[in-house]
Amino acid sequence: SALEAEVEACKEGVTLALEWSTLPFILETDRSIAAAMIVQPEVNRSPVSNLVQEALAARGRSHQVAAISRVQNSVSHMLAKIGRTGPRTAVWLRSGPEEIVNLCAADQTDPI
């Protein structure tokens, strides 16, 4: 399902953030249901509950979970496009493809 795919992507993002950095992080998703499932303190009984519990492994590290609109999700959209058309998986540290760097710079200057 789309929700399961989104929560899986959130889990992978949290895993990478925990592995590659000791800094606080912000997990952004354009699925408000996914964001709510990840931050709610009570036991989750949904079909994707295991994925949500794994995403919660970030406890102990300062983090925020934010639901954003799809309009604000241009970086994620471009990364998904690169992932669909690229021949392999990649992790970029401190920089990335020019189109991603430009979108991130635009995000920093645009008021939300």
mmCIF file with all atom_site columns, N, CA and C in Angstrom, residues 41-102:
data_model
loop_
_atom_site.group_PDB
_atom_site.id
_atom_site.type_symbol
_atom_site.label_atom_id
_atom_site.label_alt_id
_atom_site.label_comp_id
_atom_site.label_asym_id
_atom_site.label_entity_id
_atom_site.label_seq_id
_atom_site.pdbx_PDB_ins_code
_atom_site.Cartn_x
_atom_site.Cartn_y
_atom_site.Cartn_z
_atom_site.occupancy
_atom_site.B_iso_or_equiv
_atom_site.pdbx_formal_charge
_atom_site.auth_seq_id
_atom_site.auth_comp_id
_atom_site.auth_asym_id
_atom_site.auth_atom_id
_atom_site.pdbx_PDB_model_num
ATOM 1   N N  . PRO A 1 41  ? 2.103  7.877  20.951  1.00 0.00 ? 41  PRO A N  1
ATOM 2   C CA . PRO A 1 41  ? 2.741  7.062  21.977  1.00 0.00 ? 41  PRO A CA 1
ATOM 3   C C  . PRO A 1 41  ? 2.061  5.713  22.232  1.00 0.00 ? 41  PRO A C  1
ATOM 4   N N  . GLU A 1 42  ? 0.783  5.579  21.885  1.00 0.00 ? 42  GLU A N  1
ATOM 5   C CA . GLU A 1 42  ? 0.082  4.332  22.176  1.00 0.00 ? 42  GLU A CA 1
ATOM 6   C C  . GLU A 1 42  ? 0.448  3.236  21.168  1.00 0.00 ? 42  GLU A C  1
ATOM 7   N N  . VAL A 1 43  ? 0.142  2.009  21.518  1.00 0.00 ? 43  VAL A N  1
ATOM 8   C CA . VAL A 1 43  ? 0.457  0.861  20.670  1.00 0.00 ? 43  VAL A CA 1
ATOM 9   C C  . VAL A 1 43  ? -0.313 0.979  19.366  1.00 0.00 ? 43  VAL A C  1
ATOM 10  N N  . ASN A 1 44  ? 0.373  0.711  18.281  1.00 0.00 ? 44  ASN A N  1
ATOM 11  C CA . ASN A 1 44  ? -0.211 0.814  16.954  1.00 0.00 ? 44  ASN A CA 1
ATOM 12  C C  . ASN A 1 44  ? -0.626 -0.575 16.489  1.00 0.00 ? 44  ASN A C  1
ATOM 13  N N  . ARG A 1 45  ? -1.884 -0.749 16.111  1.00 0.00 ? 45  ARG A N  1
ATOM 14  C CA . ARG A 1 45  ? -2.372 -2.055 15.689  1.00 0.00 ? 45  ARG A CA 1
ATOM 15  C C  . ARG A 1 45  ? -2.653 -2.115 14.181  1.00 0.00 ? 45  ARG A C  1
ATOM 16  N N  . SER A 1 46  ? -2.110 -1.190 13.445  1.00 0.00 ? 46  SER A N  1
ATOM 17  C CA . SER A 1 46  ? -2.329 -1.171 11.998  1.00 0.00 ? 46  SER A CA 1
ATOM 18  C C  . SER A 1 46  ? -1.459 -2.223 11.308  1.00 0.00 ? 46  SER A C  1
ATOM 19  N N  . PRO A 1 47  ? -1.747 -2.518 10.043  1.00 0.00 ? 47  PRO A N  1
ATOM 20  C CA . PRO A 1 47  ? -0.932 -3.492 9.310   1.00 0.00 ? 47  PRO A CA 1
ATOM 21  C C  . PRO A 1 47  ? 0.536  -3.085 9.171   1.00 0.00 ? 47  PRO A C  1
ATOM 22  N N  . VAL A 1 48  ? 0.821  -1.817 9.317   1.00 0.00 ? 48  VAL A N  1
ATOM 23  C CA . VAL A 1 48  ? 2.218  -1.371 9.184   1.00 0.00 ? 48  VAL A CA 1
ATOM 24  C C  . VAL A 1 48  ? 2.844  -1.068 10.547  1.00 0.00 ? 48  VAL A C  1
ATOM 25  N N  . SER A 1 49  ? 2.255  -1.621 11.601  1.00 0.00 ? 49  SER A N  1
ATOM 26  C CA . SER A 1 49  ? 2.720  -1.297 12.951  1.00 0.00 ? 49  SER A CA 1
ATOM 27  C C  . SER A 1 49  ? 4.177  -1.661 13.188  1.00 0.00 ? 49  SER A C  1
ATOM 28  N N  . ASN A 1 50  ? 4.646  -2.774 12.640  1.00 0.00 ? 50  ASN A N  1
ATOM 29  C CA . ASN A 1 50  ? 6.054  -3.131 12.826  1.00 0.00 ? 50  ASN A CA 1
ATOM 30  C C  . ASN A 1 50  ? 6.971  -2.090 12.214  1.00 0.00 ? 50  ASN A C  1
ATOM 31  N N  . LEU A 1 51  ? 6.595  -1.579 11.050  1.00 0.00 ? 51  LEU A N  1
ATOM 32  C CA . LEU A 1 51  ? 7.412  -0.545 10.412  1.00 0.00 ? 51  LEU A CA 1
ATOM 33  C C  . LEU A 1 51  ? 7.421  0.723  11.256  1.00 0.00 ? 51  LEU A C  1
ATOM 34  N N  . VAL A 1 52  ? 6.273  1.073  11.823  1.00 0.00 ? 52  VAL A N  1
ATOM 35  C CA . VAL A 1 52  ? 6.197  2.266  12.664  1.00 0.00 ? 52  VAL A CA 1
ATOM 36  C C  . VAL A 1 52  ? 7.081  2.090  13.894  1.00 0.00 ? 52  VAL A C  1
ATOM 37  N N  . GLN A 1 53  ? 7.013  0.922  14.520  1.00 0.00 ? 53  GLN A N  1
ATOM 38  C CA . GLN A 1 53  ? 7.843  0.681  15.705  1.00 0.00 ? 53  GLN A CA 1
ATOM 39  C C  . GLN A 1 53  ? 9.328  0.784  15.368  1.00 0.00 ? 53  GLN A C  1
ATOM 40  N N  . GLU A 1 54  ? 9.722  0.289  14.192  1.00 0.00 ? 54  GLU A N  1
ATOM 41  C CA . GLU A 1 54  ? 11.118 0.402  13.786  1.00 0.00 ? 54  GLU A CA 1
ATOM 42  C C  . GLU A 1 54  ? 11.493 1.859  13.540  1.00 0.00 ? 54  GLU A C  1
ATOM 43  N N  . ALA A 1 55  ? 10.582 2.638  12.996  1.00 0.00 ? 55  ALA A N  1
ATOM 44  C CA . ALA A 1 55  ? 10.848 4.056  12.775  1.00 0.00 ? 55  ALA A CA 1
ATOM 45  C C  . ALA A 1 55  ? 11.026 4.783  14.103  1.00 0.00 ? 55  ALA A C  1
ATOM 46  N N  . LEU A 1 56  ? 10.395 4.287  15.148  1.00 0.00 ? 56  LEU A N  1
ATOM 47  C CA . LEU A 1 56  ? 10.514 4.897  16.469  1.00 0.00 ? 56  LEU A CA 1
ATOM 48  C C  . LEU A 1 56  ? 11.863 4.618  17.129  1.00 0.00 ? 56  LEU A C  1
ATOM 49  N N  . ALA A 1 57  ? 12.714 3.863  16.490  1.00 0.00 ? 57  ALA A N  1
ATOM 50  C CA . ALA A 1 57  ? 14.039 3.556  17.039  1.00 0.00 ? 57  ALA A CA 1
ATOM 51  C C  . ALA A 1 57  ? 14.867 4.822  17.227  1.00 0.00 ? 57  ALA A C  1
ATOM 52  N N  . ALA A 1 58  ? 14.390 5.936  16.745  1.00 0.00 ? 58  ALA A N  1
ATOM 53  C CA . ALA A 1 58  ? 15.113 7.199  16.876  1.00 0.00 ? 58  ALA A CA 1
ATOM 54  C C  . ALA A 1 58  ? 14.997 7.788  18.275  1.00 0.00 ? 58  ALA A C  1
ATOM 55  N N  . ARG A 1 59  ? 14.237 7.163  19.138  1.00 0.00 ? 59  ARG A N  1
ATOM 56  C CA . ARG A 1 59  ? 14.122 7.670  20.502  1.00 0.00 ? 59  ARG A CA 1
ATOM 57  C C  . ARG A 1 59  ? 15.504 7.751  21.127  1.00 0.00 ? 59  ARG A C  1
ATOM 58  N N  . GLY A 1 60  ? 15.711 8.756  21.937  1.00 0.00 ? 60  GLY A N  1
ATOM 59  C CA . GLY A 1 60  ? 17.017 8.965  22.529  1.00 0.00 ? 60  GLY A CA 1
ATOM 60  C C  . GLY A 1 60  ? 17.843 9.937  21.704  1.00 0.00 ? 60  GLY A C  1
ATOM 61  N N  . ARG A 1 61  ? 17.450 10.186 20.485  1.00 0.00 ? 61  ARG A N  1
ATOM 62  C CA . ARG A 1 61  ? 18.103 11.173 19.626  1.00 0.00 ? 61  ARG A CA 1
ATOM 63  C C  . ARG A 1 61  ? 17.096 12.287 19.392  1.00 0.00 ? 61  ARG A C  1
ATOM 64  N N  . SER A 1 62  ? 17.541 13.504 19.517  1.00 0.00 ? 62  SER A N  1
ATOM 65  C CA . SER A 1 62  ? 16.647 14.626 19.288  1.00 0.00 ? 62  SER A CA 1
ATOM 66  C C  . SER A 1 62  ? 16.165 14.601 17.835  1.00 0.00 ? 62  SER A C  1
ATOM 67  N N  . HIS A 1 63  ? 14.847 14.593 17.663  1.00 0.00 ? 63  HIS A N  1
ATOM 68  C CA . HIS A 1 63  ? 14.286 14.568 16.318  1.00 0.00 ? 63  HIS A CA 1
ATOM 69  C C  . HIS A 1 63  ? 12.878 15.151 16.331  1.00 0.00 ? 63  HIS A C  1
ATOM 70  N N  . GLN A 1 64  ? 12.426 15.497 15.139  1.00 0.00 ? 64  GLN A N  1
ATOM 71  C CA . GLN A 1 64  ? 11.059 15.961 14.940  1.00 0.00 ? 64  GLN A CA 1
ATOM 72  C C  . GLN A 1 64  ? 10.465 15.172 13.782  1.00 0.00 ? 64  GLN A C  1
ATOM 73  N N  . VAL A 1 65  ? 9.168  14.971 13.817  1.00 0.00 ? 65  VAL A N  1
ATOM 74  C CA . VAL A 1 65  ? 8.457  14.372 12.700  1.00 0.00 ? 65  VAL A CA 1
ATOM 75  C C  . VAL A 1 65  ? 7.469  15.423 12.223  1.00 0.00 ? 65  VAL A C  1
ATOM 76  N N  . ALA A 1 66  ? 7.515  15.728 10.928  1.00 0.00 ? 66  ALA A N  1
ATOM 77  C CA . ALA A 1 66  ? 6.668  16.781 10.387  1.00 0.00 ? 66  ALA A CA 1
ATOM 78  C C  . ALA A 1 66  ? 5.890  16.282 9.183   1.00 0.00 ? 66  ALA A C  1
ATOM 79  N N  . ALA A 1 67  ? 4.607  16.583 9.159   1.00 0.00 ? 67  ALA A N  1
ATOM 80  C CA . ALA A 1 67  ? 3.788  16.329 7.973   1.00 0.00 ? 67  ALA A CA 1
ATOM 81  C C  . ALA A 1 67  ? 3.788  17.609 7.160   1.00 0.00 ? 67  ALA A C  1
ATOM 82  N N  . ILE A 1 68  ? 4.213  17.511 5.914   1.00 0.00 ? 68  ILE A N  1
ATOM 83  C CA . ILE A 1 68  ? 4.279  18.679 5.045   1.00 0.00 ? 68  ILE A CA 1
ATOM 84  C C  . ILE A 1 68  ? 3.397  18.439 3.832   1.00 0.00 ? 68  ILE A C  1
ATOM 85  N N  . SER A 1 69  ? 3.065  19.505 3.128   1.00 0.00 ? 69  SER A N  1
ATOM 86  C CA . SER A 1 69  ? 2.240  19.337 1.929   1.00 0.00 ? 69  SER A CA 1
ATOM 87  C C  . SER A 1 69  ? 3.099  18.812 0.784   1.00 0.00 ? 69  SER A C  1
ATOM 88  N N  . ARG A 1 70  ? 2.447  18.212 -0.189  1.00 0.00 ? 70  ARG A N  1
ATOM 89  C CA . ARG A 1 70  ? 3.183  17.693 -1.348  1.00 0.00 ? 70  ARG A CA 1
ATOM 90  C C  . ARG A 1 70  ? 3.908  18.798 -2.098  1.00 0.00 ? 70  ARG A C  1
ATOM 91  N N  . VAL A 1 71  ? 3.384  20.003 -2.067  1.00 0.00 ? 71  VAL A N  1
ATOM 92  C CA . VAL A 1 71  ? 4.035  21.136 -2.724  1.00 0.00 ? 71  VAL A CA 1
ATOM 93  C C  . VAL A 1 71  ? 5.402  21.399 -2.085  1.00 0.00 ? 71  VAL A C  1
ATOM 94  N N  . GLN A 1 72  ? 5.504  21.182 -0.793  1.00 0.00 ? 72  GLN A N  1
ATOM 95  C CA . GLN A 1 72  ? 6.758  21.398 -0.076  1.00 0.00 ? 72  GLN A CA 1
ATOM 96  C C  . GLN A 1 72  ? 7.712  20.217 -0.208  1.00 0.00 ? 72  GLN A C  1
ATOM 97  N N  . ASN A 1 73  ? 7.330  19.184 -0.919  1.00 0.00 ? 73  ASN A N  1
ATOM 98  C CA . ASN A 1 73  ? 8.094  17.949 -0.954  1.00 0.00 ? 73  ASN A CA 1
ATOM 99  C C  . ASN A 1 73  ? 8.857  17.780 -2.265  1.00 0.00 ? 73  ASN A C  1
ATOM 100 N N  . SER A 1 74  ? 9.365  18.865 -2.837  1.00 0.00 ? 74  SER A N  1
ATOM 101 C CA . SER A 1 74  ? 10.038 18.803 -4.135  1.00 0.00 ? 74  SER A CA 1
ATOM 102 C C  . SER A 1 74  ? 11.335 18.003 -4.079  1.00 0.00 ? 74  SER A C  1
ATOM 103 N N  . VAL A 1 75  ? 12.065 18.073 -2.966  1.00 0.00 ? 75  VAL A N  1
ATOM 104 C CA . VAL A 1 75  ? 13.317 17.319 -2.840  1.00 0.00 ? 75  VAL A CA 1
ATOM 105 C C  . VAL A 1 75  ? 13.017 15.821 -2.849  1.00 0.00 ? 75  VAL A C  1
ATOM 106 N N  . SER A 1 76  ? 12.040 15.407 -2.076  1.00 0.00 ? 76  SER A N  1
ATOM 107 C CA . SER A 1 76  ? 11.667 13.994 -2.033  1.00 0.00 ? 76  SER A CA 1
ATOM 108 C C  . SER A 1 76  ? 11.198 13.505 -3.400  1.00 0.00 ? 76  SER A C  1
ATOM 109 N N  . HIS A 1 77  ? 10.417 14.327 -4.086  1.00 0.00 ? 77  HIS A N  1
ATOM 110 C CA . HIS A 1 77  ? 9.926  13.963 -5.416  1.00 0.00 ? 77  HIS A CA 1
ATOM 111 C C  . HIS A 1 77  ? 11.108 13.756 -6.375  1.00 0.00 ? 77  HIS A C  1
ATOM 112 N N  . MET A 1 78  ? 12.083 14.659 -6.344  1.00 0.00 ? 78  MET A N  1
ATOM 113 C CA . MET A 1 78  ? 13.244 14.545 -7.224  1.00 0.00 ? 78  MET A CA 1
ATOM 114 C C  . MET A 1 78  ? 14.088 13.322 -6.861  1.00 0.00 ? 78  MET A C  1
ATOM 115 N N  . LEU A 1 79  ? 14.253 13.050 -5.561  1.00 0.00 ? 79  LEU A N  1
ATOM 116 C CA . LEU A 1 79  ? 15.005 11.871 -5.141  1.00 0.00 ? 79  LEU A CA 1
ATOM 117 C C  . LEU A 1 79  ? 14.314 10.587 -5.611  1.00 0.00 ? 79  LEU A C  1
ATOM 118 N N  . ALA A 1 80  ? 12.993 10.548 -5.521  1.00 0.00 ? 80  ALA A N  1
ATOM 119 C CA . ALA A 1 80  ? 12.251 9.379  -5.995  1.00 0.00 ? 80  ALA A CA 1
ATOM 120 C C  . ALA A 1 80  ? 12.433 9.206  -7.499  1.00 0.00 ? 80  ALA A C  1
ATOM 121 N N  . LYS A 1 81  ? 12.427 10.315 -8.235  1.00 0.00 ? 81  LYS A N  1
ATOM 122 C CA . LYS A 1 81  ? 12.638 10.259 -9.677  1.00 0.00 ? 81  LYS A CA 1
ATOM 123 C C  . LYS A 1 81  ? 14.029 9.714  -10.002 1.00 0.00 ? 81  LYS A C  1
ATOM 124 N N  . ILE A 1 82  ? 15.034 10.190 -9.281  1.00 0.00 ? 82  ILE A N  1
ATOM 125 C CA . ILE A 1 82  ? 16.402 9.690  -9.474  1.00 0.00 ? 82  ILE A CA 1
ATOM 126 C C  . ILE A 1 82  ? 16.455 8.196  -9.137  1.00 0.00 ? 82  ILE A C  1
ATOM 127 N N  . GLY A 1 83  ? 15.786 7.795  -8.059  1.00 0.00 ? 83  GLY A N  1
ATOM 128 C CA . GLY A 1 83  ? 15.776 6.396  -7.662  1.00 0.00 ? 83  GLY A CA 1
ATOM 129 C C  . GLY A 1 83  ? 15.106 5.485  -8.675  1.00 0.00 ? 83  GLY A C  1
ATOM 130 N N  . ARG A 1 84  ? 14.050 5.982  -9.328  1.00 0.00 ? 84  ARG A N  1
ATOM 131 C CA . ARG A 1 84  ? 13.352 5.170  -10.326 1.00 0.00 ? 84  ARG A CA 1
ATOM 132 C C  . ARG A 1 84  ? 14.147 5.035  -11.616 1.00 0.00 ? 84  ARG A C  1
ATOM 133 N N  . THR A 1 85  ? 14.923 6.052  -11.961 1.00 0.00 ? 85  THR A N  1
ATOM 134 C CA . THR A 1 85  ? 15.626 6.044  -13.240 1.00 0.00 ? 85  THR A CA 1
ATOM 135 C C  . THR A 1 85  ? 17.093 5.654  -13.118 1.00 0.00 ? 85  THR A C  1
ATOM 136 N N  . GLY A 1 86  ? 17.635 5.691  -11.908 1.00 0.00 ? 86  GLY A N  1
ATOM 137 C CA . GLY A 1 86  ? 19.050 5.370  -11.712 1.00 0.00 ? 86  GLY A CA 1
ATOM 138 C C  . GLY A 1 86  ? 19.290 3.874  -11.608 1.00 0.00 ? 86  GLY A C  1
ATOM 139 N N  . PRO A 1 87  ? 20.508 3.451  -11.946 1.00 0.00 ? 87  PRO A N  1
ATOM 140 C CA . PRO A 1 87  ? 20.813 2.025  -11.932 1.00 0.00 ? 87  PRO A CA 1
ATOM 141 C C  . PRO A 1 87  ? 21.187 1.467  -10.561 1.00 0.00 ? 87  PRO A C  1
ATOM 142 N N  . ARG A 1 88  ? 21.365 2.321  -9.548  1.00 0.00 ? 88  ARG A N  1
ATOM 143 C CA . ARG A 1 88  ? 21.820 1.809  -8.254  1.00 0.00 ? 88  ARG A CA 1
ATOM 144 C C  . ARG A 1 88  ? 21.372 2.722  -7.115  1.00 0.00 ? 88  ARG A C  1
ATOM 145 N N  . THR A 1 89  ? 21.549 2.228  -5.904  1.00 0.00 ? 89  THR A N  1
ATOM 146 C CA . THR A 1 89  ? 21.256 2.997  -4.706  1.00 0.00 ? 89  THR A CA 1
ATOM 147 C C  . THR A 1 89  ? 22.477 3.836  -4.366  1.00 0.00 ? 89  THR A C  1
ATOM 148 N N  . ALA A 1 90  ? 22.259 5.026  -3.828  1.00 0.00 ? 90  ALA A N  1
ATOM 149 C CA . ALA A 1 90  ? 23.377 5.902  -3.478  1.00 0.00 ? 90  ALA A CA 1
ATOM 150 C C  . ALA A 1 90  ? 23.070 6.648  -2.190  1.00 0.00 ? 90  ALA A C  1
ATOM 151 N N  . VAL A 1 91  ? 24.107 6.985  -1.467  1.00 0.00 ? 91  VAL A N  1
ATOM 152 C CA . VAL A 1 91  ? 24.019 7.852  -0.296  1.00 0.00 ? 91  VAL A CA 1
ATOM 153 C C  . VAL A 1 91  ? 25.030 8.962  -0.500  1.00 0.00 ? 91  VAL A C  1
ATOM 154 N N  . TRP A 1 92  ? 24.572 10.207 -0.399  1.00 0.00 ? 92  TRP A N  1
ATOM 155 C CA . TRP A 1 92  ? 25.464 11.347 -0.563  1.00 0.00 ? 92  TRP A CA 1
ATOM 156 C C  . TRP A 1 92  ? 25.653 12.001 0.786   1.00 0.00 ? 92  TRP A C  1
ATOM 157 N N  . LEU A 1 93  ? 26.882 12.213 1.171   1.00 0.00 ? 93  LEU A N  1
ATOM 158 C CA . LEU A 1 93  ? 27.197 12.880 2.430   1.00 0.00 ? 93  LEU A CA 1
ATOM 159 C C  . LEU A 1 93  ? 27.678 14.289 2.145   1.00 0.00 ? 93  LEU A C  1
ATOM 160 N N  . ARG A 1 94  ? 27.050 15.265 2.820   1.00 0.00 ? 94  ARG A N  1
ATOM 161 C CA . ARG A 1 94  ? 27.410 16.672 2.741   1.00 0.00 ? 94  ARG A CA 1
ATOM 162 C C  . ARG A 1 94  ? 27.127 17.335 1.391   1.00 0.00 ? 94  ARG A C  1
ATOM 163 N N  . SER A 1 95  ? 26.728 16.605 0.403   1.00 0.00 ? 95  SER A N  1
ATOM 164 C CA . SER A 1 95  ? 26.390 17.169 -0.888  1.00 0.00 ? 95  SER A CA 1
ATOM 165 C C  . SER A 1 95  ? 25.600 16.126 -1.667  1.00 0.00 ? 95  SER A C  1
ATOM 166 N N  . GLY A 1 96  ? 25.295 16.414 -2.907  1.00 0.00 ? 96  GLY A N  1
ATOM 167 C CA . GLY A 1 96  ? 24.536 15.479 -3.717  1.00 0.00 ? 96  GLY A CA 1
ATOM 168 C C  . GLY A 1 96  ? 24.441 15.982 -5.134  1.00 0.00 ? 96  GLY A C  1
ATOM 169 N N  . PRO A 1 97  ? 23.555 15.380 -5.931  1.00 0.00 ? 97  PRO A N  1
ATOM 170 C CA . PRO A 1 97  ? 23.373 15.840 -7.306  1.00 0.00 ? 97  PRO A CA 1
ATOM 171 C C  . PRO A 1 97  ? 22.958 17.310 -7.330  1.00 0.00 ? 97  PRO A C  1
ATOM 172 N N  . GLU A 1 98  ? 23.381 18.002 -8.367  1.00 0.00 ? 98  GLU A N  1
ATOM 173 C CA . GLU A 1 98  ? 23.143 19.449 -8.457  1.00 0.00 ? 98  GLU A CA 1
ATOM 174 C C  . GLU A 1 98  ? 21.669 19.820 -8.309  1.00 0.00 ? 98  GLU A C  1
ATOM 175 N N  . GLU A 1 99  ? 20.767 19.040 -8.927  1.00 0.00 ? 99  GLU A N  1
ATOM 176 C CA . GLU A 1 99  ? 19.345 19.376 -8.838  1.00 0.00 ? 99  GLU A CA 1
ATOM 177 C C  . GLU A 1 99  ? 18.816 19.266 -7.403  1.00 0.00 ? 99  GLU A C  1
ATOM 178 N N  . ILE A 1 100 ? 19.366 18.337 -6.621  1.00 0.00 ? 100 ILE A N  1
ATOM 179 C CA . ILE A 1 100 ? 18.959 18.189 -5.219  1.00 0.00 ? 100 ILE A CA 1
ATOM 180 C C  . ILE A 1 100 ? 19.516 19.336 -4.386  1.00 0.00 ? 100 ILE A C  1
ATOM 181 N N  . VAL A 1 101 ? 20.775 19.673 -4.601  1.00 0.00 ? 101 VAL A N  1
ATOM 182 C CA . VAL A 1 101 ? 21.399 20.783 -3.879  1.00 0.00 ? 101 VAL A CA 1
ATOM 183 C C  . VAL A 1 101 ? 20.630 22.077 -4.144  1.00 0.00 ? 101 VAL A C  1
ATOM 184 N N  . ASN A 1 102 ? 20.247 22.308 -5.395  1.00 0.00 ? 102 ASN A N  1
ATOM 185 C CA . ASN A 1 102 ? 19.496 23.524 -5.750  1.00 0.00 ? 102 ASN A CA 1
ATOM 186 C C  . ASN A 1 102 ? 18.118 23.548 -5.091  1.00 0.00 ? 102 ASN A C  1
#
